[in-house]
mmCIF file of C-alpha atoms in Angstrom:
data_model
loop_
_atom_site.group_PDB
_atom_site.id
_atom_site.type_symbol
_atom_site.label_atom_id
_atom_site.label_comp_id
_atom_site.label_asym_id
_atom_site.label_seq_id
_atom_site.Cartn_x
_atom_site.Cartn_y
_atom_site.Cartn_z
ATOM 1 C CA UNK J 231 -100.652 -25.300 -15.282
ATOM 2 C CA UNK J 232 -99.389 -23.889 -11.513
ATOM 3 C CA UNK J 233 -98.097 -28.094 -10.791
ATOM 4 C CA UNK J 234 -95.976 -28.203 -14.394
ATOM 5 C CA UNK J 235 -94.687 -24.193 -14.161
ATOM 6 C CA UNK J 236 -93.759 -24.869 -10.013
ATOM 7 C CA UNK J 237 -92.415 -28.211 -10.851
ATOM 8 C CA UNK J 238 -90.708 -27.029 -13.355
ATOM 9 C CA UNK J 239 -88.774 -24.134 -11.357
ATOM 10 C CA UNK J 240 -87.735 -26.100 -9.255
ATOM 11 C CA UNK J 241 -86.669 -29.014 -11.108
ATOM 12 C CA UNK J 242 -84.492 -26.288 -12.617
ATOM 13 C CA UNK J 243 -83.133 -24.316 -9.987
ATOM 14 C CA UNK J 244 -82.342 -27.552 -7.834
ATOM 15 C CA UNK J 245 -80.840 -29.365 -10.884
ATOM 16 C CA UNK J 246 -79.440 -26.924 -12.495
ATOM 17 C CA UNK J 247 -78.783 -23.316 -11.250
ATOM 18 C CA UNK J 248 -77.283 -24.637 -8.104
ATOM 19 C CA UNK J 249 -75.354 -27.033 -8.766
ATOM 20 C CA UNK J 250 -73.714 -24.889 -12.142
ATOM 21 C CA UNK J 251 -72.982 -21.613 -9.064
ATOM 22 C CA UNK J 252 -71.218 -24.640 -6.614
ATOM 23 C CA UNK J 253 -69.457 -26.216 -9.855
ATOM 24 C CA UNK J 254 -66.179 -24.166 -10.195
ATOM 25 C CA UNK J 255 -65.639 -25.109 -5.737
ATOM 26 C CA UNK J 256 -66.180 -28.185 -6.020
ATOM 27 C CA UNK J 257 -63.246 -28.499 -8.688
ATOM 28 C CA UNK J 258 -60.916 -27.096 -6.368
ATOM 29 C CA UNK J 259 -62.040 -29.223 -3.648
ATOM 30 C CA UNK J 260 -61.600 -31.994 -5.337
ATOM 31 C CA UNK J 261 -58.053 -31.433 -7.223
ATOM 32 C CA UNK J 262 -57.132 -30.186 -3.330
ATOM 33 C CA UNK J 263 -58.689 -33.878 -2.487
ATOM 34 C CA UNK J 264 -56.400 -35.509 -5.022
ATOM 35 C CA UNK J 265 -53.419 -33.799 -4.539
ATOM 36 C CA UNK J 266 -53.647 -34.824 -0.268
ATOM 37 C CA UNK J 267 -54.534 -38.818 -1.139
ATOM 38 C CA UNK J 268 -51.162 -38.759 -3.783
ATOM 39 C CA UNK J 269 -49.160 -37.328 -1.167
ATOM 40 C CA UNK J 270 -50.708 -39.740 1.334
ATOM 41 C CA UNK J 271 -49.643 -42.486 -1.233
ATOM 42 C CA UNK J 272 -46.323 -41.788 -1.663
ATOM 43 C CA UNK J 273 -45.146 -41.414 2.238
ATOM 44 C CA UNK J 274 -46.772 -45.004 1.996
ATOM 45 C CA UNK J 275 -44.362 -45.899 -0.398
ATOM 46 C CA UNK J 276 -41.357 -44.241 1.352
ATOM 47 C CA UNK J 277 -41.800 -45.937 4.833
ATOM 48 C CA UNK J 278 -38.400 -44.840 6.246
ATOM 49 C CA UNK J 279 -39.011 -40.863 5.461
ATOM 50 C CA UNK J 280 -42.763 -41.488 6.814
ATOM 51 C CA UNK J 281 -40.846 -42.461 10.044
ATOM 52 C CA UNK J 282 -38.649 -39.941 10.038
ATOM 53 C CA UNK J 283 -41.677 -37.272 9.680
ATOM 54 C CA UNK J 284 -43.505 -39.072 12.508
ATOM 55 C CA UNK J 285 -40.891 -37.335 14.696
ATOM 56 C CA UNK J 286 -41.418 -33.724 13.460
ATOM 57 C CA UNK J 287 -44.853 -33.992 12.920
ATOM 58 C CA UNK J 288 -45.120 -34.939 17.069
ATOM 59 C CA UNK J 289 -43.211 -31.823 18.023
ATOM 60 C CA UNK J 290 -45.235 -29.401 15.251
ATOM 61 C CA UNK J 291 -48.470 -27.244 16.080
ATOM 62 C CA UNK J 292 -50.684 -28.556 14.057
ATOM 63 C CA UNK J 293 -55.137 -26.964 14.496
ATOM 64 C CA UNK J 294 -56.308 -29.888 12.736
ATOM 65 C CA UNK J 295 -56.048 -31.673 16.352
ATOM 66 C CA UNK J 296 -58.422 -28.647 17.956
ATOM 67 C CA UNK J 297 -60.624 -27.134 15.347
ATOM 68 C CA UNK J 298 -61.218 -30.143 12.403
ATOM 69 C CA UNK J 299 -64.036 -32.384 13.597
ATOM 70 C CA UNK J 300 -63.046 -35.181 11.461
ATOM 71 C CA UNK J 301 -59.607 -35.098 12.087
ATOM 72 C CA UNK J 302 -60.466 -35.644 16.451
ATOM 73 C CA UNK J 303 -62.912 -38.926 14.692
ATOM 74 C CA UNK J 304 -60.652 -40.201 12.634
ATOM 75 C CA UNK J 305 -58.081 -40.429 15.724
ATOM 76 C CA UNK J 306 -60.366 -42.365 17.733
ATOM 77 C CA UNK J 307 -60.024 -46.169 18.214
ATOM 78 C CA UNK J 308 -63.154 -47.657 16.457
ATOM 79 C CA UNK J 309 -62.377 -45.932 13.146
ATOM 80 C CA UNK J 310 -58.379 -45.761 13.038
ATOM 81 C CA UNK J 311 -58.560 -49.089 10.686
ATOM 82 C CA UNK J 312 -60.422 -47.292 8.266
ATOM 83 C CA UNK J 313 -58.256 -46.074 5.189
ATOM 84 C CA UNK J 314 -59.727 -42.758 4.969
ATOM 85 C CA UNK J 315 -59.303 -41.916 8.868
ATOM 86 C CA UNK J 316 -55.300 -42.902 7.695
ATOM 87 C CA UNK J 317 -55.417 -40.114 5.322
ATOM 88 C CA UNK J 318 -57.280 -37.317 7.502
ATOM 89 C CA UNK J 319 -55.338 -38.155 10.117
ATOM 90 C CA UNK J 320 -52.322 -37.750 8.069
ATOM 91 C CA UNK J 321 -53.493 -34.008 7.340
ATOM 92 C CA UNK J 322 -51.947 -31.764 9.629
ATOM 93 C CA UNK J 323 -51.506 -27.752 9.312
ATOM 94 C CA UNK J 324 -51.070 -24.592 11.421
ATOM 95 C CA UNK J 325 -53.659 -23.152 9.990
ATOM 96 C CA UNK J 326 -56.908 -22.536 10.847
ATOM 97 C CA UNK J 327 -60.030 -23.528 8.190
ATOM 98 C CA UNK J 328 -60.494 -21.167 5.421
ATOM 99 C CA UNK J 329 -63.520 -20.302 3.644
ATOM 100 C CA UNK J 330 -63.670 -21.048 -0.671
ATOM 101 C CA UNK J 331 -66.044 -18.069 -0.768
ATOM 102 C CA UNK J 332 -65.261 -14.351 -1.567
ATOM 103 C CA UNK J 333 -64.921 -12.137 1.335
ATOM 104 C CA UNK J 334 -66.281 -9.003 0.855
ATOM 105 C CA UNK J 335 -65.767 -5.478 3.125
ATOM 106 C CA UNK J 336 -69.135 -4.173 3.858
ATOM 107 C CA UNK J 337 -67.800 -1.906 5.995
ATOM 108 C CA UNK J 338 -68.138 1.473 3.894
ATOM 109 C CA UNK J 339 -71.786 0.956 4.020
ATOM 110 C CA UNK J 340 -72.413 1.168 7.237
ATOM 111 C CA UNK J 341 -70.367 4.593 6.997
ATOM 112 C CA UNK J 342 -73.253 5.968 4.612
ATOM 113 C CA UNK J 343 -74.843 9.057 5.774
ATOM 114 C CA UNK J 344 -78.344 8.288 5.237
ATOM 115 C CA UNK J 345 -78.027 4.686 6.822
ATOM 116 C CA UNK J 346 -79.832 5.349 9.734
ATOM 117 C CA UNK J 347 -82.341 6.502 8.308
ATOM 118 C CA UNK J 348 -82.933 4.242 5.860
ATOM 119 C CA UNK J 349 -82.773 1.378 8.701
ATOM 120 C CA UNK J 350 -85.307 2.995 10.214
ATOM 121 C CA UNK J 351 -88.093 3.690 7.768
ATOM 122 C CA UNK J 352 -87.626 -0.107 6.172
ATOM 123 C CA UNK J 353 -87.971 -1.216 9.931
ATOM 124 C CA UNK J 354 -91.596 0.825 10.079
ATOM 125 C CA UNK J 355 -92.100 -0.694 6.771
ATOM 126 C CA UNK J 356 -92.237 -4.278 7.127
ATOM 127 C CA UNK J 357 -93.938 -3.321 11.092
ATOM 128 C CA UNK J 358 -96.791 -2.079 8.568
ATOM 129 C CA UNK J 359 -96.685 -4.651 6.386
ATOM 130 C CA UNK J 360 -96.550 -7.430 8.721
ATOM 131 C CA UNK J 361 -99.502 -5.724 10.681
ATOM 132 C CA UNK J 362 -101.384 -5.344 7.877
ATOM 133 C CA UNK J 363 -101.114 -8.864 6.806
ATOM 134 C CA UNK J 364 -102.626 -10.295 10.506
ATOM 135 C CA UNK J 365 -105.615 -8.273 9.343
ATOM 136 C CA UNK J 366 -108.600 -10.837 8.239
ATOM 137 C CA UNK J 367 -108.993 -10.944 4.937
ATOM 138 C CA UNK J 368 -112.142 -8.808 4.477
ATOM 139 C CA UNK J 369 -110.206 -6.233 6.042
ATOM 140 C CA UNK J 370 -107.720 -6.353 3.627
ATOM 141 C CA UNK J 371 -109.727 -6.429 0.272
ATOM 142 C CA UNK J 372 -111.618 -3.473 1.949
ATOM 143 C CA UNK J 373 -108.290 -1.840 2.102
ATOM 144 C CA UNK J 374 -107.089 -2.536 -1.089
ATOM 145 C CA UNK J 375 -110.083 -1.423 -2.606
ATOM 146 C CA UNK J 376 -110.650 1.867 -1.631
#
């Protein structure tokens, strides 16, 4: 019963909890992913305003070349052939990376007046707890029991 209820669980939260909270990112990841390998496509097409764009995008700031792993492998020589490295190298933008996920400001609860003090009792807390639980086990049920 314990190997089909665990199993279960986590069949379910692997397979299908996850995935179903990541579902609505990865859609905007990948119409983001589209929308850069069309663009990529057509300055293939238009070779003469790709050259022309090869000159401004020399001169331009761009923090793909500093902070974006793949863009710094995709520039080196074994892997320039590569299609993909064409298109990540291709990718350039002022812009630092930015994060999918909501920000949010946890700063007015650190302004709480009773913060301290509740920081310090859960601290004691779990030092109880976790001494209490390098107790042997005898010591514990005797504990318990009484």
């Amino acid at each position: 019963l314990d190997i089909i209820l665990v199993g279960s669980m986590v069949v379910l939260i692997s397979h299908f909890i996850i995935p179903s909270m990541i579902m609505s990112d990865l859609g905007k990841i990948k119409q983001r992913l589209l929308s850069h390998i069309q663009e990529y496509r057509d300055n293939l097409r238009n070779k003469t305003n790709n050259n022309t764009n090869k000159l401004s995008d020399i001169n331009d700031f761009s923090s793909t070349d500093y902070l974006f792993v793949s863009s710094k492998i995709a520039r080196m020589e074994e892997f320039r052939h590569l299609n993909i490295a064409k298109i990540i190298a291709h990718f350039r933008t002022p812009w630092p990376k930015q994060s999918y996920q909501s920000v949010k400001d946890y700063s007015q609860s650190y302004k709480s007046k009773f913060t301290m003090l509740f920081s310090s009792v859960s601290s004691v807390f779990i030092f109880f707890v976790g001494s209490f639980l390098q107790l042997p086990p005898s010591l514990q049920d005797a504990v318990i029991n009484s």
